[in-house]
């Protein structure tokens, strides 16, 4: 298995204004169960935020879904082109690591930000 390293604080989109900007001005690609909003950020880092649609289960389900999403990002971050801010939006449905990885990889390929 590929060694991926930690998901560091500098890799997160934290400000609400940055996230709102991604939703308003970012390019969007979608697949059943997930969407990816992305914009170039003119840095050497990729930054990402994970959000869930409204009404997404209880707290346990929401936290598990975010953990799976973060792990999928960690798994693929070595293959991503750098210099993007991203928001990964997930809808309720099949929550498994395999599904989440497939969604993330497909969305990144569709956006043209993965080099695999």
PDB file of C-alpha atoms in Angstrom:
ATOM      1  CA  UNK A   1       0.000   0.000   0.000  1.00  0.00           C
ATOM      2  CA  UNK A   2       1.176   3.516  -0.802  1.00  0.00           C
ATOM      3  CA  UNK A   3       2.410   5.565   2.144  1.00  0.00           C
ATOM      4  CA  UNK A   4       0.379   8.770   2.076  1.00  0.00           C
ATOM      5  CA  UNK A   5       1.371  10.803   5.138  1.00  0.00           C
ATOM      6  CA  UNK A   6      -0.825  12.960   7.315  1.00  0.00           C
ATOM      7  CA  UNK A   7      -3.647  15.246   6.294  1.00  0.00           C
ATOM      8  CA  UNK A   8      -2.091  18.477   7.552  1.00  0.00           C
ATOM      9  CA  UNK A   9      -3.681  21.722   8.647  1.00  0.00           C
ATOM     10  CA  UNK A  10      -2.196  23.577   5.675  1.00  0.00           C
ATOM     11  CA  UNK A  11      -4.121  21.249   3.323  1.00  0.00           C
ATOM     12  CA  UNK A  12      -7.528  22.376   4.607  1.00  0.00           C
ATOM     13  CA  UNK A  13      -9.751  25.144   3.326  1.00  0.00           C
ATOM     14  CA  UNK A  14     -10.827  26.631   6.649  1.00  0.00           C
ATOM     15  CA  UNK A  15     -12.426  30.016   6.061  1.00  0.00           C
ATOM     16  CA  UNK A  16     -16.141  30.062   5.402  1.00  0.00           C
ATOM     17  CA  UNK A  17     -15.582  32.828   2.838  1.00  0.00           C
ATOM     18  CA  UNK A  18     -13.136  30.606   0.909  1.00  0.00           C
ATOM     19  CA  UNK A  19     -15.630  27.737   0.881  1.00  0.00           C
ATOM     20  CA  UNK A  20     -18.468  30.019  -0.244  1.00  0.00           C
ATOM     21  CA  UNK A  21     -16.207  31.394  -2.996  1.00  0.00           C
ATOM     22  CA  UNK A  22     -15.565  27.844  -4.221  1.00  0.00           C
ATOM     23  CA  UNK A  23     -19.302  27.137  -4.340  1.00  0.00           C
ATOM     24  CA  UNK A  24     -20.027  30.371  -6.229  1.00  0.00           C
ATOM     25  CA  UNK A  25     -17.060  30.730  -8.598  1.00  0.00           C
ATOM     26  CA  UNK A  26     -15.533  27.262  -8.699  1.00  0.00           C
ATOM     27  CA  UNK A  27     -15.829  24.798 -11.524  1.00  0.00           C
ATOM     28  CA  UNK A  28     -18.022  21.826 -10.696  1.00  0.00           C
ATOM     29  CA  UNK A  29     -17.894  18.161 -11.658  1.00  0.00           C
ATOM     30  CA  UNK A  30     -20.297  15.564 -10.354  1.00  0.00           C
ATOM     31  CA  UNK A  31     -20.932  11.868 -10.102  1.00  0.00           C
ATOM     32  CA  UNK A  32     -23.789  10.036  -8.454  1.00  0.00           C
ATOM     33  CA  UNK A  33     -23.395  10.653  -4.712  1.00  0.00           C
ATOM     34  CA  UNK A  34     -20.718  13.386  -4.805  1.00  0.00           C
ATOM     35  CA  UNK A  35     -19.615  16.694  -6.333  1.00  0.00           C
ATOM     36  CA  UNK A  36     -16.236  18.387  -6.533  1.00  0.00           C
ATOM     37  CA  UNK A  37     -15.856  22.162  -6.718  1.00  0.00           C
ATOM     38  CA  UNK A  38     -12.366  23.413  -7.565  1.00  0.00           C
ATOM     39  CA  UNK A  39     -10.435  26.593  -8.342  1.00  0.00           C
ATOM     40  CA  UNK A  40      -6.722  27.291  -8.930  1.00  0.00           C
ATOM     41  CA  UNK A  41      -5.156  28.870  -5.818  1.00  0.00           C
ATOM     42  CA  UNK A  42      -1.763  30.038  -7.220  1.00  0.00           C
ATOM     43  CA  UNK A  43       0.241  28.121  -4.600  1.00  0.00           C
ATOM     44  CA  UNK A  44       2.147  24.846  -4.548  1.00  0.00           C
ATOM     45  CA  UNK A  45      -0.400  23.203  -2.237  1.00  0.00           C
ATOM     46  CA  UNK A  46      -3.765  21.596  -2.716  1.00  0.00           C
ATOM     47  CA  UNK A  47      -6.297  22.607  -0.105  1.00  0.00           C
ATOM     48  CA  UNK A  48      -9.582  20.781   0.426  1.00  0.00           C
ATOM     49  CA  UNK A  49     -12.738  20.955   2.526  1.00  0.00           C
ATOM     50  CA  UNK A  50     -15.251  18.162   3.019  1.00  0.00           C
ATOM     51  CA  UNK A  51     -18.936  18.995   3.263  1.00  0.00           C
ATOM     52  CA  UNK A  52     -22.122  16.996   3.430  1.00  0.00           C
ATOM     53  CA  UNK A  53     -25.532  17.766   1.992  1.00  0.00           C
ATOM     54  CA  UNK A  54     -28.261  18.936   4.308  1.00  0.00           C
ATOM     55  CA  UNK A  55     -30.093  16.255   6.217  1.00  0.00           C
ATOM     56  CA  UNK A  56     -27.203  13.794   6.061  1.00  0.00           C
ATOM     57  CA  UNK A  57     -27.981  11.233   8.774  1.00  0.00           C
ATOM     58  CA  UNK A  58     -27.020  11.534  12.408  1.00  0.00           C
ATOM     59  CA  UNK A  59     -23.689  12.708  13.843  1.00  0.00           C
ATOM     60  CA  UNK A  60     -22.141   9.235  13.708  1.00  0.00           C
ATOM     61  CA  UNK A  61     -22.938   8.845  10.003  1.00  0.00           C
ATOM     62  CA  UNK A  62     -21.707  12.375   9.194  1.00  0.00           C
ATOM     63  CA  UNK A  63     -18.417  11.873  11.020  1.00  0.00           C
ATOM     64  CA  UNK A  64     -17.820   8.487   9.385  1.00  0.00           C
ATOM     65  CA  UNK A  65     -18.517   9.927   5.960  1.00  0.00           C
ATOM     66  CA  UNK A  66     -16.030  12.758   6.515  1.00  0.00           C
ATOM     67  CA  UNK A  67     -13.391  10.287   7.762  1.00  0.00           C
ATOM     68  CA  UNK A  68     -13.826   8.178   4.625  1.00  0.00           C
ATOM     69  CA  UNK A  69     -13.568  11.280   2.435  1.00  0.00           C
ATOM     70  CA  UNK A  70     -10.389  12.489   4.160  1.00  0.00           C
ATOM     71  CA  UNK A  71      -8.834   9.058   3.799  1.00  0.00           C
ATOM     72  CA  UNK A  72      -9.691   8.930   0.077  1.00  0.00           C
ATOM     73  CA  UNK A  73      -8.006  12.333  -0.349  1.00  0.00           C
ATOM     74  CA  UNK A  74      -4.916  11.143   1.545  1.00  0.00           C
ATOM     75  CA  UNK A  75      -4.750   8.073  -0.667  1.00  0.00           C
ATOM     76  CA  UNK A  76      -4.809  10.081  -3.919  1.00  0.00           C
ATOM     77  CA  UNK A  77      -3.036  13.301  -2.915  1.00  0.00           C
ATOM     78  CA  UNK A  78       0.341  12.088  -4.207  1.00  0.00           C
ATOM     79  CA  UNK A  79      -1.180  11.804  -7.698  1.00  0.00           C
ATOM     80  CA  UNK A  80      -2.956  15.188  -7.776  1.00  0.00           C
ATOM     81  CA  UNK A  81      -1.672  18.191  -9.687  1.00  0.00           C
ATOM     82  CA  UNK A  82      -0.853  20.954  -7.204  1.00  0.00           C
ATOM     83  CA  UNK A  83      -2.301  24.429  -6.912  1.00  0.00           C
ATOM     84  CA  UNK A  84      -6.025  23.857  -6.346  1.00  0.00           C
ATOM     85  CA  UNK A  85      -8.609  24.648  -3.689  1.00  0.00           C
ATOM     86  CA  UNK A  86     -11.345  22.023  -3.594  1.00  0.00           C
ATOM     87  CA  UNK A  87     -14.621  21.269  -1.848  1.00  0.00           C
ATOM     88  CA  UNK A  88     -15.743  17.638  -1.861  1.00  0.00           C
ATOM     89  CA  UNK A  89     -19.527  17.512  -1.345  1.00  0.00           C
ATOM     90  CA  UNK A  90     -21.035  14.139  -0.430  1.00  0.00           C
ATOM     91  CA  UNK A  91     -24.667  13.026  -0.532  1.00  0.00           C
ATOM     92  CA  UNK A  92     -26.237  10.242   1.559  1.00  0.00           C
ATOM     93  CA  UNK A  93     -25.927   6.771   0.148  1.00  0.00           C
ATOM     94  CA  UNK A  94     -23.384   3.998  -0.087  1.00  0.00           C
ATOM     95  CA  UNK A  95     -20.681   4.885   2.445  1.00  0.00           C
ATOM     96  CA  UNK A  96     -17.710   2.628   1.936  1.00  0.00           C
ATOM     97  CA  UNK A  97     -14.039   3.372   1.415  1.00  0.00           C
ATOM     98  CA  UNK A  98     -14.049   1.692  -1.986  1.00  0.00           C
ATOM     99  CA  UNK A  99     -17.016   3.765  -3.183  1.00  0.00           C
ATOM    100  CA  UNK A 100     -15.570   6.998  -1.826  1.00  0.00           C
ATOM    101  CA  UNK A 101     -12.184   6.354  -3.505  1.00  0.00           C
ATOM    102  CA  UNK A 102     -13.903   5.583  -6.806  1.00  0.00           C
ATOM    103  CA  UNK A 103     -15.964   8.779  -6.558  1.00  0.00           C
ATOM    104  CA  UNK A 104     -12.949  10.938  -5.680  1.00  0.00           C
ATOM    105  CA  UNK A 105     -10.771   9.475  -8.422  1.00  0.00           C
ATOM    106  CA  UNK A 106     -13.462   9.817 -11.079  1.00  0.00           C
ATOM    107  CA  UNK A 107     -14.190  13.432 -10.088  1.00  0.00           C
ATOM    108  CA  UNK A 108     -10.495  14.349 -10.153  1.00  0.00           C
ATOM    109  CA  UNK A 109     -10.062  12.710 -13.559  1.00  0.00           C
ATOM    110  CA  UNK A 110     -13.118  14.527 -14.881  1.00  0.00           C
ATOM    111  CA  UNK A 111     -11.729  17.822 -13.528  1.00  0.00           C
ATOM    112  CA  UNK A 112      -8.293  17.105 -15.014  1.00  0.00           C
ATOM    113  CA  UNK A 113      -6.426  17.497 -11.740  1.00  0.00           C
ATOM    114  CA  UNK A 114      -5.118  13.950 -11.312  1.00  0.00           C
ATOM    115  CA  UNK A 115      -2.082  12.531 -13.084  1.00  0.00           C
ATOM    116  CA  UNK A 116      -2.919   8.796 -13.039  1.00  0.00           C
TER     117      UNK A 116
END
